[in-house]
């Protein structure tokens, strides 16, 4: 059955290290956790860009990194040298949304310069992803641009320091939907 296959896909996602993205069911409050279709949230649709990046299913050359700090805005894409831009709005308007749609690429936005390196995926940042209502995402009624807040720091045992399941506070979750 479809439900059985979806459960197997969800549970198989745990084998390489993905965690549950839904909120604790005993303290569920709307607008906490992913609050949208995702295989690690409600067993529906596809894995989100954050999961795919963690698992290496999105290559670093398909991750645009925007870092905002006291030195200005730095944009790094396609493993090319970083570009300096005047503002976040200039960086966001320079994005190729058609490429995001076709390549399944994502945008990671942070104030931490560590994001520019590969270790940056295990830090705090925002992920912007474009989902088309086709294929694994055909469950969606329309294409969507979604923004997630990610807190993917690891402790000394290589375990996430935040959790969607054990936390009752949205600001302590590994991933939460900010806007779509």
mmCIF file of C-alpha atoms in Angstrom:
data_model
loop_
_atom_site.group_PDB
_atom_site.id
_atom_site.type_symbol
_atom_site.label_atom_id
_atom_site.label_comp_id
_atom_site.label_asym_id
_atom_site.label_seq_id
_atom_site.Cartn_x
_atom_site.Cartn_y
_atom_site.Cartn_z
ATOM 1 C CA UNK A 1 0.000 0.000 0.000
ATOM 2 C CA UNK A 2 1.027 3.622 -0.388
ATOM 3 C CA UNK A 3 0.921 4.219 3.384
ATOM 4 C CA UNK A 4 3.170 1.238 4.001
ATOM 5 C CA UNK A 5 5.693 2.394 1.403
ATOM 6 C CA UNK A 6 5.729 5.904 2.854
ATOM 7 C CA UNK A 7 6.371 4.531 6.346
ATOM 8 C CA UNK A 8 9.242 2.391 5.035
ATOM 9 C CA UNK A 9 10.761 5.420 3.263
ATOM 10 C CA UNK A 10 10.415 7.503 6.454
ATOM 11 C CA UNK A 11 11.942 4.822 8.674
ATOM 12 C CA UNK A 12 14.729 4.182 6.160
ATOM 13 C CA UNK A 13 15.541 7.910 6.415
ATOM 14 C CA UNK A 14 16.643 7.268 9.998
ATOM 15 C CA UNK A 15 19.339 4.753 8.899
ATOM 16 C CA UNK A 16 21.719 7.401 7.451
ATOM 17 C CA UNK A 17 20.995 9.762 10.368
ATOM 18 C CA UNK A 18 17.852 11.790 9.624
ATOM 19 C CA UNK A 19 15.680 12.541 12.634
ATOM 20 C CA UNK A 20 11.940 13.108 12.964
ATOM 21 C CA UNK A 21 10.952 16.654 12.020
ATOM 22 C CA UNK A 22 7.462 16.626 13.491
ATOM 23 C CA UNK A 23 6.698 18.205 16.856
ATOM 24 C CA UNK A 24 6.207 16.161 19.992
ATOM 25 C CA UNK A 25 2.678 14.759 19.508
ATOM 26 C CA UNK A 26 1.801 15.264 23.196
ATOM 27 C CA UNK A 27 2.600 18.984 23.010
ATOM 28 C CA UNK A 28 1.743 19.612 19.352
ATOM 29 C CA UNK A 29 1.005 23.213 18.586
ATOM 30 C CA UNK A 30 0.377 24.475 15.052
ATOM 31 C CA UNK A 31 3.294 26.301 13.425
ATOM 32 C CA UNK A 32 5.945 24.269 15.249
ATOM 33 C CA UNK A 33 8.255 21.905 13.460
ATOM 34 C CA UNK A 34 8.080 21.576 9.721
ATOM 35 C CA UNK A 35 4.317 22.019 9.579
ATOM 36 C CA UNK A 36 4.403 21.036 5.891
ATOM 37 C CA UNK A 37 4.703 17.963 3.692
ATOM 38 C CA UNK A 38 8.017 16.190 4.182
ATOM 39 C CA UNK A 39 8.973 12.543 4.405
ATOM 40 C CA UNK A 40 10.513 13.000 7.886
ATOM 41 C CA UNK A 41 7.552 15.048 9.113
ATOM 42 C CA UNK A 42 4.355 13.364 7.984
ATOM 43 C CA UNK A 43 5.533 10.611 5.588
ATOM 44 C CA UNK A 44 4.212 12.607 2.616
ATOM 45 C CA UNK A 45 6.085 14.100 -0.313
ATOM 46 C CA UNK A 46 9.850 14.238 -0.629
ATOM 47 C CA UNK A 47 12.738 14.845 1.743
ATOM 48 C CA UNK A 48 13.429 18.568 2.215
ATOM 49 C CA UNK A 49 16.539 20.284 0.882
ATOM 50 C CA UNK A 50 18.106 20.326 4.357
ATOM 51 C CA UNK A 51 17.882 16.514 4.580
ATOM 52 C CA UNK A 52 19.200 16.075 1.061
ATOM 53 C CA UNK A 53 22.153 18.379 1.791
ATOM 54 C CA UNK A 54 22.978 16.493 5.002
ATOM 55 C CA UNK A 55 22.917 13.180 3.136
ATOM 56 C CA UNK A 56 24.969 14.467 0.199
ATOM 57 C CA UNK A 57 22.039 14.168 -2.207
ATOM 58 C CA UNK A 58 22.468 17.859 -3.013
ATOM 59 C CA UNK A 59 26.047 18.563 -4.008
ATOM 60 C CA UNK A 60 27.764 21.612 -2.557
ATOM 61 C CA UNK A 61 27.754 23.155 -6.041
ATOM 62 C CA UNK A 62 23.927 23.258 -5.824
ATOM 63 C CA UNK A 63 23.946 25.154 -2.531
ATOM 64 C CA UNK A 64 24.076 28.934 -2.695
ATOM 65 C CA UNK A 65 25.420 30.290 0.588
ATOM 66 C CA UNK A 66 24.616 33.811 1.706
ATOM 67 C CA UNK A 67 26.507 35.067 4.764
ATOM 68 C CA UNK A 68 25.634 38.392 6.348
ATOM 69 C CA UNK A 69 28.037 39.912 8.872
ATOM 70 C CA UNK A 70 29.742 43.188 9.768
ATOM 71 C CA UNK A 71 31.801 42.991 6.555
ATOM 72 C CA UNK A 72 28.681 42.965 4.382
ATOM 73 C CA UNK A 73 27.040 40.206 2.359
ATOM 74 C CA UNK A 74 29.016 37.338 0.869
ATOM 75 C CA UNK A 75 27.481 34.984 -1.694
ATOM 76 C CA UNK A 76 29.105 31.722 -2.683
ATOM 77 C CA UNK A 77 27.609 29.436 -5.310
ATOM 78 C CA UNK A 78 28.742 26.582 -7.527
ATOM 79 C CA UNK A 79 31.943 26.188 -5.448
ATOM 80 C CA UNK A 80 33.169 29.399 -7.108
ATOM 81 C CA UNK A 81 34.971 32.197 -5.313
ATOM 82 C CA UNK A 82 32.749 34.202 -3.002
ATOM 83 C CA UNK A 83 31.150 37.393 -4.306
ATOM 84 C CA UNK A 84 30.578 40.442 -2.136
ATOM 85 C CA UNK A 85 27.246 42.199 -2.512
ATOM 86 C CA UNK A 86 25.790 45.380 -1.110
ATOM 87 C CA UNK A 87 22.714 43.866 0.545
ATOM 88 C CA UNK A 88 20.747 40.708 1.235
ATOM 89 C CA UNK A 89 18.057 41.915 -1.171
ATOM 90 C CA UNK A 90 20.677 42.166 -3.934
ATOM 91 C CA UNK A 91 21.834 38.622 -3.109
ATOM 92 C CA UNK A 92 18.290 37.225 -3.104
ATOM 93 C CA UNK A 93 17.298 38.959 -6.341
ATOM 94 C CA UNK A 94 20.428 37.526 -7.988
ATOM 95 C CA UNK A 95 19.201 33.968 -7.350
ATOM 96 C CA UNK A 96 18.242 31.786 -10.292
ATOM 97 C CA UNK A 97 14.877 30.379 -9.208
ATOM 98 C CA UNK A 98 14.566 28.392 -12.447
ATOM 99 C CA UNK A 99 17.842 26.660 -11.565
ATOM 100 C CA UNK A 100 16.506 25.986 -8.067
ATOM 101 C CA UNK A 101 13.437 24.377 -9.606
ATOM 102 C CA UNK A 102 15.305 22.283 -12.172
ATOM 103 C CA UNK A 103 18.337 21.279 -10.121
ATOM 104 C CA UNK A 104 16.703 20.925 -6.706
ATOM 105 C CA UNK A 105 19.234 23.385 -5.357
ATOM 106 C CA UNK A 106 18.821 25.308 -2.096
ATOM 107 C CA UNK A 107 19.940 28.587 -0.577
ATOM 108 C CA UNK A 108 21.464 28.665 2.922
ATOM 109 C CA UNK A 109 21.471 32.057 4.694
ATOM 110 C CA UNK A 110 23.435 32.748 7.873
ATOM 111 C CA UNK A 111 25.365 35.301 9.901
ATOM 112 C CA UNK A 112 28.086 32.690 10.558
ATOM 113 C CA UNK A 113 31.047 32.677 8.121
ATOM 114 C CA UNK A 114 31.455 28.936 8.869
ATOM 115 C CA UNK A 115 28.530 28.421 6.498
ATOM 116 C CA UNK A 116 30.878 29.119 3.593
ATOM 117 C CA UNK A 117 32.709 25.841 4.291
ATOM 118 C CA UNK A 118 31.293 22.320 4.164
ATOM 119 C CA UNK A 119 31.124 22.219 7.981
ATOM 120 C CA UNK A 120 28.560 25.001 7.766
ATOM 121 C CA UNK A 121 25.718 22.537 7.278
ATOM 122 C CA UNK A 122 26.131 21.678 10.983
ATOM 123 C CA UNK A 123 25.407 25.200 12.254
ATOM 124 C CA UNK A 124 22.424 27.569 12.482
ATOM 125 C CA UNK A 125 21.020 29.060 9.286
ATOM 126 C CA UNK A 126 17.939 29.439 7.129
ATOM 127 C CA UNK A 127 17.221 27.249 4.103
ATOM 128 C CA UNK A 128 15.266 28.579 1.148
ATOM 129 C CA UNK A 129 13.976 25.902 -1.216
ATOM 130 C CA UNK A 130 11.710 25.880 -4.245
ATOM 131 C CA UNK A 131 9.417 22.891 -4.676
ATOM 132 C CA UNK A 132 7.513 22.154 -7.842
ATOM 133 C CA UNK A 133 4.231 20.240 -7.585
ATOM 134 C CA UNK A 134 5.554 17.257 -9.601
ATOM 135 C CA UNK A 135 7.178 13.901 -8.909
ATOM 136 C CA UNK A 136 7.648 13.222 -5.217
ATOM 137 C CA UNK A 137 6.102 16.625 -4.494
ATOM 138 C CA UNK A 138 2.975 16.035 -6.590
ATOM 139 C CA UNK A 139 1.036 16.002 -3.285
ATOM 140 C CA UNK A 140 1.374 19.801 -3.245
ATOM 141 C CA UNK A 141 -1.414 21.863 -4.773
ATOM 142 C CA UNK A 142 0.994 24.370 -6.339
ATOM 143 C CA UNK A 143 4.729 25.176 -6.559
ATOM 144 C CA UNK A 144 6.081 26.709 -3.342
ATOM 145 C CA UNK A 145 9.058 28.671 -2.130
ATOM 146 C CA UNK A 146 9.625 27.607 1.493
ATOM 147 C CA UNK A 147 11.893 29.070 4.169
ATOM 148 C CA UNK A 148 13.077 26.919 7.079
ATOM 149 C CA UNK A 149 15.001 27.834 10.218
ATOM 150 C CA UNK A 150 17.665 25.171 10.847
ATOM 151 C CA UNK A 151 19.684 24.563 14.012
ATOM 152 C CA UNK A 152 21.868 21.614 13.073
ATOM 153 C CA UNK A 153 24.686 21.921 15.594
ATOM 154 C CA UNK A 154 26.159 18.610 16.796
ATOM 155 C CA UNK A 155 27.420 17.709 20.256
ATOM 156 C CA UNK A 156 30.657 15.809 20.976
ATOM 157 C CA UNK A 157 28.874 12.508 20.222
ATOM 158 C CA UNK A 158 27.818 13.771 16.761
ATOM 159 C CA UNK A 159 24.161 14.029 17.818
ATOM 160 C CA UNK A 160 22.023 17.088 17.089
ATOM 161 C CA UNK A 161 21.892 19.430 20.099
ATOM 162 C CA UNK A 162 18.312 20.403 19.148
ATOM 163 C CA UNK A 163 15.294 18.135 18.626
ATOM 164 C CA UNK A 164 11.827 18.545 17.170
ATOM 165 C CA UNK A 165 10.494 15.658 19.286
ATOM 166 C CA UNK A 166 11.872 16.413 22.739
ATOM 167 C CA UNK A 167 11.500 20.181 22.602
ATOM 168 C CA UNK A 168 8.260 22.001 23.303
ATOM 169 C CA UNK A 169 9.739 25.297 22.130
ATOM 170 C CA UNK A 170 10.042 26.109 18.425
ATOM 171 C CA UNK A 171 13.361 27.908 18.942
ATOM 172 C CA UNK A 172 14.910 24.632 20.191
ATOM 173 C CA UNK A 173 13.969 22.550 17.153
ATOM 174 C CA UNK A 174 16.356 21.263 14.485
ATOM 175 C CA UNK A 175 14.078 22.496 11.692
ATOM 176 C CA UNK A 176 10.949 24.591 11.553
ATOM 177 C CA UNK A 177 8.964 26.151 8.744
ATOM 178 C CA UNK A 178 9.201 29.939 8.844
ATOM 179 C CA UNK A 179 7.256 30.872 5.718
ATOM 180 C CA UNK A 180 5.820 29.488 2.499
#
